Coordinates of C-alpha atoms and ligand atoms in Angstrom, one line a residue:
X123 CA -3.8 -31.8 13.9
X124 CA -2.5 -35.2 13.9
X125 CA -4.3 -37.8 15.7
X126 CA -3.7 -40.7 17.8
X127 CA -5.8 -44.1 17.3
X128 CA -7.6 -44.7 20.4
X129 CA -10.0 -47.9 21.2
X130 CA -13.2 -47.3 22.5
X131 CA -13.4 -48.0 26.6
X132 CA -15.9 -50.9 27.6
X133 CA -16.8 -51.0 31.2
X134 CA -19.4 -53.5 32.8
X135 CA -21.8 -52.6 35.8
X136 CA -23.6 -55.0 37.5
X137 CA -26.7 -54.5 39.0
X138 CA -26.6 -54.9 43.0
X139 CA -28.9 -58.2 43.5
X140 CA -29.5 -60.7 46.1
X141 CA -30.1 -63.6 43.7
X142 CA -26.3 -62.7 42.6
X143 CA -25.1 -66.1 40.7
X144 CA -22.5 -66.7 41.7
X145 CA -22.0 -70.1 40.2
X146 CA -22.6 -68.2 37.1
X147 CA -21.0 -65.0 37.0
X148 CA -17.2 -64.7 38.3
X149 CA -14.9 -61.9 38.3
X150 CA -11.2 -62.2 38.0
X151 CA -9.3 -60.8 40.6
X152 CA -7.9 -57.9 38.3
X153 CA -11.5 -56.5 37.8
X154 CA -11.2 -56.5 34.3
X155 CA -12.5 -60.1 33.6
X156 CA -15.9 -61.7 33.7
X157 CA -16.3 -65.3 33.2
X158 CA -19.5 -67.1 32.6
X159 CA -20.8 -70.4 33.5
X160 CA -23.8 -72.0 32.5
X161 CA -24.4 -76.0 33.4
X162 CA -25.2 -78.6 31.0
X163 CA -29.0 -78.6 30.0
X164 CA -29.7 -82.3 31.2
X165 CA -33.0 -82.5 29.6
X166 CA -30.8 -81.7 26.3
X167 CA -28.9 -85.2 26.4
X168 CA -24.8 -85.4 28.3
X169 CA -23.5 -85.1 24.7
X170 CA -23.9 -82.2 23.4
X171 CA -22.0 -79.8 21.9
X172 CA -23.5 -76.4 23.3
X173 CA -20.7 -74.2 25.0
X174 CA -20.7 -73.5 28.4
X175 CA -18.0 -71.2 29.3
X176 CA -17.4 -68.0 27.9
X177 CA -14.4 -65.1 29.5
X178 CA -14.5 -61.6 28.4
X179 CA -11.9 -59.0 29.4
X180 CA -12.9 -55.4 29.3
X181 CA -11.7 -52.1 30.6
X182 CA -13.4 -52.6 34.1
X183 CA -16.0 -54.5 35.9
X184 CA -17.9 -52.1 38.1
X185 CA -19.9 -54.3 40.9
X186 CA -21.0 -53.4 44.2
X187 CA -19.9 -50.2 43.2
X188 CA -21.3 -46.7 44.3
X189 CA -21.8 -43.5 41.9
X190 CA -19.1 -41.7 42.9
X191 CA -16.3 -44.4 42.1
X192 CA -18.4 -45.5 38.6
X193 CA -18.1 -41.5 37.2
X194 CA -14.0 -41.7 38.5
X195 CA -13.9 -44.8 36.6
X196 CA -15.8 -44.5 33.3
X197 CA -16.6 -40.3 32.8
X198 CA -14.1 -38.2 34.5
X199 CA -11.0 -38.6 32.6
X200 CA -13.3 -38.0 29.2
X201 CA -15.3 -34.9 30.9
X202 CA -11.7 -32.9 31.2
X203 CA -10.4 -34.4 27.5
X204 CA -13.9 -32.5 26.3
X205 CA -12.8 -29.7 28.3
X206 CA -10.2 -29.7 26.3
X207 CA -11.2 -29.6 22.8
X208 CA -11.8 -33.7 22.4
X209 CA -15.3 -34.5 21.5
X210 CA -16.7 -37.3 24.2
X211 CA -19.4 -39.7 24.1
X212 CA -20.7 -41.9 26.9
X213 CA -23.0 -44.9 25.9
X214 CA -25.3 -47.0 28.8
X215 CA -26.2 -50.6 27.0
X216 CA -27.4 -53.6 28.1
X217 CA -31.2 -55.6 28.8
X218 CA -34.5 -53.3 30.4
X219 CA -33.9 -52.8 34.1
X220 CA -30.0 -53.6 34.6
X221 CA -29.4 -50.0 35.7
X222 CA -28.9 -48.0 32.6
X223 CA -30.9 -45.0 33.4
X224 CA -29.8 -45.2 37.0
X225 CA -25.9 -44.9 36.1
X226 CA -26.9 -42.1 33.4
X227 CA -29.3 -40.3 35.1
X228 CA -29.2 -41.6 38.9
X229 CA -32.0 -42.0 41.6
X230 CA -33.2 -38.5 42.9
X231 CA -33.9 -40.1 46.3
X232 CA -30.4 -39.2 47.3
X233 CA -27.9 -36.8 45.9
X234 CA -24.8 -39.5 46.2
X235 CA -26.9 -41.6 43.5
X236 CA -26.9 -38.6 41.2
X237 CA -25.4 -40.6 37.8
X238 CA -22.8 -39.5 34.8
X239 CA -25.4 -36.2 33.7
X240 CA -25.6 -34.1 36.8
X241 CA -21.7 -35.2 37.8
X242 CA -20.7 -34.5 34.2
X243 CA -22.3 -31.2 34.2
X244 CA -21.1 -30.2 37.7
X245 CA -17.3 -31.4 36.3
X246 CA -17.6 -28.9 33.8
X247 CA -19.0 -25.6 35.7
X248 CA -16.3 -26.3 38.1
X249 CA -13.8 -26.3 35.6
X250 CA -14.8 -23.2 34.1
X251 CA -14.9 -21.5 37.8
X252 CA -11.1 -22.5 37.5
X253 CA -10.7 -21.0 34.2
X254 CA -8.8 -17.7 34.1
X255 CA -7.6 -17.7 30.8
X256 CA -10.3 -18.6 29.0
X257 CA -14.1 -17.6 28.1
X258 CA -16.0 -20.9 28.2
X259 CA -19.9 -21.0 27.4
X260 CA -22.1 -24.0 28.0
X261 CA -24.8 -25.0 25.8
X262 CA -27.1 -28.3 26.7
X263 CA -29.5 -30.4 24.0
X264 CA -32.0 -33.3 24.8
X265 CA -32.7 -35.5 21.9
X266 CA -34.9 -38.6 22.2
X267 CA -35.6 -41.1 19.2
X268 CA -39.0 -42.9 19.7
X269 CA -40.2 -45.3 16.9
X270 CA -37.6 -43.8 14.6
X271 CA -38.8 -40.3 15.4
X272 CA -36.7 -38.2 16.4
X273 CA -38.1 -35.9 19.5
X274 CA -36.3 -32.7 21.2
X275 CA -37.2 -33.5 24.7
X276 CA -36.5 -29.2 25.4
X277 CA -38.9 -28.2 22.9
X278 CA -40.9 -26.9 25.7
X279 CA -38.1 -24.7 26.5
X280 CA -38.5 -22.6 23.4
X281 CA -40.9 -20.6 24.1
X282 CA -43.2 -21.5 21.5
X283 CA -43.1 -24.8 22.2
X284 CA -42.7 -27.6 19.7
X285 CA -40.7 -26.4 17.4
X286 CA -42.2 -26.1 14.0
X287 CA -38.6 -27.2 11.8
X288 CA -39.0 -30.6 10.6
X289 CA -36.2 -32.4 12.2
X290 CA -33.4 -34.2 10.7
X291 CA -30.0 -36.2 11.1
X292 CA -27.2 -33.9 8.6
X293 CA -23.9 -35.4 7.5
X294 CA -21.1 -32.2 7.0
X295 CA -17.7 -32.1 7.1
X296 CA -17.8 -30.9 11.0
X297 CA -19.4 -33.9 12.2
X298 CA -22.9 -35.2 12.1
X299 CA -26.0 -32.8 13.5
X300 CA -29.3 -32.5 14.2
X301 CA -31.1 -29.9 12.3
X302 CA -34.4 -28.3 14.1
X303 CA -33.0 -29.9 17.8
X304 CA -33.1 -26.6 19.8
X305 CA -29.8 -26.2 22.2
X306 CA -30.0 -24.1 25.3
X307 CA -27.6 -21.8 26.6
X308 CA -27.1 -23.0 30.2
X309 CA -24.8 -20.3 32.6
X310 CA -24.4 -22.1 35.9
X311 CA -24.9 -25.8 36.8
X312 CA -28.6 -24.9 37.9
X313 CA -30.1 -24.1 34.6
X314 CA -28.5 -26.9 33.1
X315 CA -30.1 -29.1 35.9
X316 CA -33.4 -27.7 34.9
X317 CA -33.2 -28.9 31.6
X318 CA -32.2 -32.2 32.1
X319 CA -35.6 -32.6 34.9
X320 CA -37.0 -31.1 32.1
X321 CA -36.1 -33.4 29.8
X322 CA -36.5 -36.5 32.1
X323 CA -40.1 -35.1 32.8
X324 CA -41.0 -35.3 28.9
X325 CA -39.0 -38.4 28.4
X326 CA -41.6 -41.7 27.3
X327 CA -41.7 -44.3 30.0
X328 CA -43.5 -47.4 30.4
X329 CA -44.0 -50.1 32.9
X330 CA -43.3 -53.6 32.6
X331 CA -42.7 -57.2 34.4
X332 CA -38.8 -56.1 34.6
X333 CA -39.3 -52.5 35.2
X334 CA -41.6 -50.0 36.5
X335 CA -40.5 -47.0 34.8
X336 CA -38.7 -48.4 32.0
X337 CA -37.5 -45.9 29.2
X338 CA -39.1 -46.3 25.7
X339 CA -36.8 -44.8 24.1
X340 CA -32.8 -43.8 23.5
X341 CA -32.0 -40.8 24.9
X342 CA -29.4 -38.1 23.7
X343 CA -28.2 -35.6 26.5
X344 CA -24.6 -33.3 25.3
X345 CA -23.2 -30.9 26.5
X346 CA -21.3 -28.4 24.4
X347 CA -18.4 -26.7 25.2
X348 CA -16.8 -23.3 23.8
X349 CA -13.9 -22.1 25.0
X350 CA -12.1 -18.9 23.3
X351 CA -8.4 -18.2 24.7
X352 CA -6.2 -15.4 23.4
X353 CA -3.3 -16.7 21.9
X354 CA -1.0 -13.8 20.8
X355 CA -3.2 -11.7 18.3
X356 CA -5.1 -14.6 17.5
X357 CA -8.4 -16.0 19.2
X358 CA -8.5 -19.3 19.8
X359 CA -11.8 -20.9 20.2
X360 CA -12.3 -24.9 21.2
X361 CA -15.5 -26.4 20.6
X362 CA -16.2 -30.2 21.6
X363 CA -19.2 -31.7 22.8
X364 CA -20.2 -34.3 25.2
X365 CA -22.9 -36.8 24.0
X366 CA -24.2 -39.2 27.3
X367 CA -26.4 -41.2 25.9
X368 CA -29.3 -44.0 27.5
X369 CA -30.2 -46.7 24.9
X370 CA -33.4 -48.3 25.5
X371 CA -33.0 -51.6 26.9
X372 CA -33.0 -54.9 25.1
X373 CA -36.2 -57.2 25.6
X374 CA -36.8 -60.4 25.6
X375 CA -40.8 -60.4 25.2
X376 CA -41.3 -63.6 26.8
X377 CA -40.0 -62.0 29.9
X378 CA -41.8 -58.4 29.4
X379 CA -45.0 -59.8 28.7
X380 CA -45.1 -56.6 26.6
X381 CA -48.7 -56.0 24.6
X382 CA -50.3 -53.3 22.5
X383 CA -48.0 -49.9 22.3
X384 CA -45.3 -51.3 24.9
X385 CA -44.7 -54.2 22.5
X386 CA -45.0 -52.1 19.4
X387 CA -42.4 -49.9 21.0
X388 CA -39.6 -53.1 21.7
X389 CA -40.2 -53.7 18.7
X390 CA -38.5 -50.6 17.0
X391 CA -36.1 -50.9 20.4
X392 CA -35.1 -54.5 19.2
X393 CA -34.6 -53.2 15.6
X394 CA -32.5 -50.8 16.2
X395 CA -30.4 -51.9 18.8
X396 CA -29.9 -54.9 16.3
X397 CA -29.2 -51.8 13.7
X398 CA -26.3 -50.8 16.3
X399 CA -24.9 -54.1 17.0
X400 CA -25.0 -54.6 13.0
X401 CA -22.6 -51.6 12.8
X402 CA -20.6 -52.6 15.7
X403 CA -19.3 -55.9 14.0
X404 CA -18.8 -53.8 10.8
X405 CA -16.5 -51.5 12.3
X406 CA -14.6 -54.2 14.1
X407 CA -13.6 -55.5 10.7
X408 CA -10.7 -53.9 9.2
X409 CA -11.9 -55.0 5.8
X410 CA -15.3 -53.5 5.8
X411 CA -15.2 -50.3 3.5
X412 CA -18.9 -49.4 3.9
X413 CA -20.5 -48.8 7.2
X414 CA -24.2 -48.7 7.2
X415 CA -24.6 -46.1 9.7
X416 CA -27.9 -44.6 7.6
X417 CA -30.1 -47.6 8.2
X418 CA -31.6 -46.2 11.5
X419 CA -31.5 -42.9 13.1
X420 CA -29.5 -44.1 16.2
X421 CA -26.7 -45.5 14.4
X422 CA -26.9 -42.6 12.1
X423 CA -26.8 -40.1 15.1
X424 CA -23.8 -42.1 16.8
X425 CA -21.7 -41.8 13.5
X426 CA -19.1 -39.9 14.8
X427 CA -19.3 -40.9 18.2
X428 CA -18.6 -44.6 16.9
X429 CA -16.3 -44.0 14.2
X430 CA -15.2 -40.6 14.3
X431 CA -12.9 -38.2 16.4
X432 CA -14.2 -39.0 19.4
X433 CA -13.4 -40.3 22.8
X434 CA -16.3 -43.4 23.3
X435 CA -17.6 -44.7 26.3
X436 CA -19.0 -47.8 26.7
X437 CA -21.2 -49.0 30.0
X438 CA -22.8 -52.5 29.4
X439 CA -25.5 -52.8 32.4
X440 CA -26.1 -56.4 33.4
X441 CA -28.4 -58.4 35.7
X442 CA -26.2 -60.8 38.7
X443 CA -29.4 -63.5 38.4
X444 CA -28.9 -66.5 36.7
X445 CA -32.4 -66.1 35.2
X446 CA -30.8 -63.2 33.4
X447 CA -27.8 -65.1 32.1
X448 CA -28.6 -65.1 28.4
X449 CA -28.9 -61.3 28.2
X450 CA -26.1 -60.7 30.3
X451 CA -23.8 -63.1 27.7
X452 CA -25.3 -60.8 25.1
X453 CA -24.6 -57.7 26.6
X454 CA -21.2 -58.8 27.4
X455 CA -20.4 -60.1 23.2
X456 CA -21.4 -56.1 22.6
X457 CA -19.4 -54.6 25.2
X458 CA -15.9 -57.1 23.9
X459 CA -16.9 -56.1 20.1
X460 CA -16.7 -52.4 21.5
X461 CA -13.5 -52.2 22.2
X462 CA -11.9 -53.5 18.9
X463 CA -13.3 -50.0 17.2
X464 CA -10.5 -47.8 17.0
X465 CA -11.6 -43.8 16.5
X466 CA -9.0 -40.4 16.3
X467 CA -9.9 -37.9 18.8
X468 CA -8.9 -34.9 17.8
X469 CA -8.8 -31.6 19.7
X470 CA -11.6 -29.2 18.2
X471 CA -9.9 -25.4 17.6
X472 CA -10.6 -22.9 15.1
X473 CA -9.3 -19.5 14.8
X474 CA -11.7 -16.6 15.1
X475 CA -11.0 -13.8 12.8
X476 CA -13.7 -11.6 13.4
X477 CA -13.4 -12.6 17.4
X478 CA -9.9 -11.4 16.7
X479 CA -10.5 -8.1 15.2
X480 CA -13.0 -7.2 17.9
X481 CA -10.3 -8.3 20.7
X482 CA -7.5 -6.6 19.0
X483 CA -9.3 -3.5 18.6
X484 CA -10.5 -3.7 22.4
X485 CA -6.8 -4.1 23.8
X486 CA -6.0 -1.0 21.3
X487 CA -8.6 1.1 22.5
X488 CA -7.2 -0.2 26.2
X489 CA -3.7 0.5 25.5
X490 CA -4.6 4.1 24.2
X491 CA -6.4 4.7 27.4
X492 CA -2.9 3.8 29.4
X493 CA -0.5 5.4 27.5
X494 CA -3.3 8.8 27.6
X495 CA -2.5 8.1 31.3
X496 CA 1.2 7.4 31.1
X497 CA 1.2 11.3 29.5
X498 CA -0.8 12.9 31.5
X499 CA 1.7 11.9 34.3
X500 CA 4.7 13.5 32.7
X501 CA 2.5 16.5 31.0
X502 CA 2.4 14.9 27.7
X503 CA -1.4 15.7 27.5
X504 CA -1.3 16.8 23.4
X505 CA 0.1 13.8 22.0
X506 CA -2.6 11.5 20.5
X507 CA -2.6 8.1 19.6
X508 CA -5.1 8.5 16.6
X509 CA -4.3 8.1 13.0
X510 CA -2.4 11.4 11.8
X511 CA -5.0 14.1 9.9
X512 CA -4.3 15.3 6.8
X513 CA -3.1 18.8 8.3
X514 CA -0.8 17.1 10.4
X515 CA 0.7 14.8 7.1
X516 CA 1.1 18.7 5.8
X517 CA 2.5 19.8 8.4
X518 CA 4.8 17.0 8.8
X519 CA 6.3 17.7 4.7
X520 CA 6.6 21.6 5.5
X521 CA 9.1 20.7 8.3
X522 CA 10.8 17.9 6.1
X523 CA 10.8 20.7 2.8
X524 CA 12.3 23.0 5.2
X525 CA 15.1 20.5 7.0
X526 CA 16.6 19.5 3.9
X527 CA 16.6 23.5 2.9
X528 CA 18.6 23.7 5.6
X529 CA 16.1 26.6 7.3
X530 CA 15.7 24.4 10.5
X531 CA 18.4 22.1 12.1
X532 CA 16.0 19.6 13.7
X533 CA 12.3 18.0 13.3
X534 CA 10.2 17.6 16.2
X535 CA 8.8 14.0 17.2
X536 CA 6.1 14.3 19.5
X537 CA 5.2 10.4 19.4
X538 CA 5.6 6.9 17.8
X539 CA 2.6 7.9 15.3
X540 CA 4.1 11.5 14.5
X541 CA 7.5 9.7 13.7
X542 CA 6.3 7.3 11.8
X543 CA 4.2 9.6 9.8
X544 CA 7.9 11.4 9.5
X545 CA 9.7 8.2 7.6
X546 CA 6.2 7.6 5.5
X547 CA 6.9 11.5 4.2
X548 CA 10.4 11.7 4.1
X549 CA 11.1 9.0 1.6
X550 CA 9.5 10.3 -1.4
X551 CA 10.4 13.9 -0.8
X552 CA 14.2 12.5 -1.1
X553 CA 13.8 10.7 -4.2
X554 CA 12.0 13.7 -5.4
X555 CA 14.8 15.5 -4.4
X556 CA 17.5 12.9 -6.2
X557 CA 15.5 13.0 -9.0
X558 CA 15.5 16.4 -9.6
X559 CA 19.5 16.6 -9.0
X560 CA 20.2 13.8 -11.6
X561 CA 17.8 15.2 -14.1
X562 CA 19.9 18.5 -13.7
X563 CA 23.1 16.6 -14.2
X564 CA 21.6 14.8 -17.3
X565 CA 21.2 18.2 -18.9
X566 CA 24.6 19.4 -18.5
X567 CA 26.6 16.4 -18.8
X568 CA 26.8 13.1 -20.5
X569 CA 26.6 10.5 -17.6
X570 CA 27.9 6.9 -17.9
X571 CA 26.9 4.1 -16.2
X572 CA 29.9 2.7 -13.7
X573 CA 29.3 -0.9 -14.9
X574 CA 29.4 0.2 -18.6
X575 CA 33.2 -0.4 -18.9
X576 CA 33.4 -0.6 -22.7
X577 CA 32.4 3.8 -22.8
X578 CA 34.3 3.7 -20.1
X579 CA 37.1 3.2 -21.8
X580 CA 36.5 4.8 -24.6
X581 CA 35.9 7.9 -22.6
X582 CA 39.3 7.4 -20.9
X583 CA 41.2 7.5 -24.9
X584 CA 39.3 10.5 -25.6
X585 CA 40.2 12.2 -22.8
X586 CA 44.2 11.1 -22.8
X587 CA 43.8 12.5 -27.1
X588 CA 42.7 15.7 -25.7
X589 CA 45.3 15.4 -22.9
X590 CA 48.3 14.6 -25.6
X591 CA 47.5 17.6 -28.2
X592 CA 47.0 20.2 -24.8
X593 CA 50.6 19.5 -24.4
X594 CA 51.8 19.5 -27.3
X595 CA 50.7 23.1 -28.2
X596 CA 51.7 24.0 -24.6
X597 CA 55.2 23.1 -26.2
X598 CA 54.7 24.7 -29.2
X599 CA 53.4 28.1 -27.6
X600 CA 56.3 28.4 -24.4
X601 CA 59.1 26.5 -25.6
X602 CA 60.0 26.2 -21.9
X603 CA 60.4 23.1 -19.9
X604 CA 60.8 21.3 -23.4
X605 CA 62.7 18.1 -22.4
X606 CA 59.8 17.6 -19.1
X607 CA 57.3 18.6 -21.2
X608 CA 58.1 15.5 -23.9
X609 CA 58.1 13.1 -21.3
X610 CA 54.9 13.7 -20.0
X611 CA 53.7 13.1 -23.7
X612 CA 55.6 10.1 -24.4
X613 CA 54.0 8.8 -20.9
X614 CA 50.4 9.7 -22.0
X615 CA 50.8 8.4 -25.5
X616 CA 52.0 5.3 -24.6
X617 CA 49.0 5.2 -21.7
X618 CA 46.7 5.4 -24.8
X619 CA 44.3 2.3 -24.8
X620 CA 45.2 0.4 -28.4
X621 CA 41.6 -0.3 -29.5
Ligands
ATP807 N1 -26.4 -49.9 40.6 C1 -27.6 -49.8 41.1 N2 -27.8 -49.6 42.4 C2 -29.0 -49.4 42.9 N3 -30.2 -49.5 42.2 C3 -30.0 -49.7 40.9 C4 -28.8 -49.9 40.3 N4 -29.0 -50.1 39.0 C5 -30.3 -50.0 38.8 N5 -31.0 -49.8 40.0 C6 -32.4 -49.7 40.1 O1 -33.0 -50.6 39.3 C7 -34.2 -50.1 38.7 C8 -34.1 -50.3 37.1 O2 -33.0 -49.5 36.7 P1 -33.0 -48.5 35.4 O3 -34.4 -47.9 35.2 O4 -31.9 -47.7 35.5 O5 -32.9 -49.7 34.3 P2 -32.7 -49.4 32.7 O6 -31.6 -50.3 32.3 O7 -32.6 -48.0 32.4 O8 -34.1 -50.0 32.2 P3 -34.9 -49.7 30.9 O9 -34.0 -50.1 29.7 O10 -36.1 -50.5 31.0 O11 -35.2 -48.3 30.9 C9 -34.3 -48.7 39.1 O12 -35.2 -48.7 40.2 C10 -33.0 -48.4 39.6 O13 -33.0 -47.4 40.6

């Protein structure tokens, strides 16, 4: 399928505050641009050469804005390209506590704050309720990589809880995968709620200066689509998934006050969000042949979300204080060097062949049912619709033997099967048949080819020879008609091919 160059969409969000800076941060009236401001550090002498204005355009600045309007915005156009057969990925970025988990997840105080997960999920079931040419099933995966492990935050769900398979990032040809993460059949929007409390419940959380229940980790929540249409004879079958995704938060330490296993754990947050920015610039450059996504196991699980066939996301959270400002700059440099990555959605489809022999052969066995139906209604109650038996093949070359012996006038056709079976036993019994005549023929006469005009012609003297001398002792024996008779000869003779 051919595929169209699309750049990745960068949104920012803004954290509702009532330290907003506004002397700092200021949007431009299009709500696409953010422009930064920071004065002068006095202390640091007038001249210096330290800037102190920055502008960044993006797809949309989100402030002051609820839930509902952010998922319009940034998730509902990509939620119905999945549903279509495009594979989707929506990434939350930016420093600990600017509203990352909030706009993924939401606030369960109220269900308006509900975030891009449970709206993303209830998008989809309602599409499928739509549905009425289609068979779509819904399968849901929670993936969480802590310290460069990678966790399956549904493991619980299995029955046997953890799962015992060593886990591990795969590259193939489909698309990159997690081998050992266990992914849930989900059949209304319910169960799949379930697993993402489920998830969220198992999730590892912290608290710090900037946030009470801070996330430790970078959390992977898709949702896989299958759809299977009948197209003609064939069944069509769209798979895509939708990858919403909750990076841990940046930190500064000096701000966390982070010690023992919280600090150990910004530590491998720092890292690899540094991993992911590394790649970031490195796609952004058309010259780059080699893209490191290997060296940690987030940018190795975002692979295709970042530079595949994929429709990406990005939500850059920031913090309105001025005491924020550096992190904020930071985040908005990531969310800018976002959007120069081009990636090629494609739809998805693959043609089932053993889905198609089991749907053919349950629209045959449908079919047969009807036209049973269609003949009991008119008294046709003997004809059957099942491949002929051998006794009815020989039944079928008795009555042909007996048509072309001219003992019966007409063959019976009782349906489409019987008259096919007619034309399968007629042909051979005719070339039988023509076979048998020339071979007589052959015995009796010499037969020439009518393209062979050389004996042709040779066969034509012979005859006119044998022609001439009948005449001639025609003559010889009557005497009568004598002057006719001559003519004739002189005619033939001079008809005589010279060879
Ligand atoms: N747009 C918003 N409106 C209202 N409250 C918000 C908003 N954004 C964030 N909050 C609140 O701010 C707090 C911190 O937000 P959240 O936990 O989402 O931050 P985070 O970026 O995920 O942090 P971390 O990286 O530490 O996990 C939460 O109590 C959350 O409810």
């Amino acid at each position: 399928m051919h595929a169209v160059e699309k750049k990745v969409r960068a949104f920012v969000r803004v954290k509702p505050t009532a330290q907003f800076a506004q002397d700092v941060i200021k949007f431009g009236p299009d709500n696409k641009s953010i422009d930064i401001y920071i004065k002068k550090d006095a202390k640091k002498g007038v001249v210096n050469n330290k800037q102190t204005d920055w502008s960044f355009k993006l797809d949309g600045v989100l402030h002051n804005t609820s839930q509902e309007l952010m998922y319009e915005t940034v998730a509902k156009k990509l939620v119905s390209e999945a549903l279509i057969g495009y594979n989707g990925t929506i990434m939350c970025y930016g420093q600990t506590g600017a509203g990352k988990t909030y706009t993924m997840t939401g606030a369960t105080a109220e269900y308006r704050h509900r975030g891009i997960i449970p709206r993303a999920v209830q998008q989809v079931f309602k599409a499928i309720a739509r549905a009425v040419d289609s068979f779509i099933t819904v399968r849901i995966s929670y993936l969480e990589i802590y310290n460069e492990t990678l966790c399956d935050l549904l493991s619980t769900m299995t029955g046997s809880g953890a799962s015992d398979v060593q886990m591990a990032i795969v590259d193939c040809p489909q698309g990159v995968y997690v081998k050992g993460l266990s992914i849930h059949p989900v059949s209304d929007e319910e169960d799949a709620l379930n697993l993402l409390f489920e998830g969220e419940t198992n999730r590892v959380i912290a608290e710090h200066t900037l946030n009470k229940n801070s996330s430790r980790s970078h959390c992977i929540f898709t949702i896989y689509i299958e759809s299977r249409f009948r197209v003609l004879s064939d069944v069509r079958c769209i798979n895509s998934k939708i990858n919403l995704i909750d990076l841990a938060g940046s930190e500064r330490l000096s701000k966390t006050g982070s010690e023992g296993r919280v600090l150990k754990e910004a530590a491998y947050i720092n890292k690899s969000l540094s991993f992911l920015e590394q790649i970031i610039i490195a796609l952004a450059d058309p010259k780059r042949e080699h893209i490191p996504f290997r060296q940690s196991k987030l940018t190795h699980v975002l692979k295709d979300s970042l530079g595949g066939k994929c429709n990406t996301v990005l939500v850059a959270n920031i913090c309105g204080e001025a005491l924020h400002v550096e992190e904020t700059l930071s985040s908005l440099r990531f969310a800018t060097r976002m959007k120069w990555i081009t990636t090629e959605p494609v739809i998805n489809v693959t043609y089932d062949s053993e889905g198609t022999v089991k749907a053919l052969e349950k629209e045959i066995s449908l079919l047969k049912q009807e036209l049973a139906m269609h003949d009991s209604l008119v008294n046709r109650s003997l004809v059957t619709y099942d491949p002929l038996t051998d006794v009815q093949l020989a039944e079928i070359k008795s009555q042909i033997h007996k048509y072309l012996q001219g003992t019966i006038d007409e063959i019976e056709v009782s349906s489409f099967l019987s008259r096919k079976g007619l034309i399968f036993c007629f042909h051979p019994i005719l070339f039988q048949g023509r076979n048998e005549v020339e071979t007589r023929l052959r015995s009796k006469y010499v037969l020439i080819d009518k393209n062979d005009f050389a004996t042709i012609a040779a066969a034509q003297k012979v005859m006119a020879v044998l022609n001439f001398s009948a005449l001639q002792s025609e003559l010889r024996n009557t005497g009568v008609m004598r002057e006719c008779t001559e003519q004739r000869c002189t005619h033939l003779q001079s008809s005589i091919p010279v060879s």
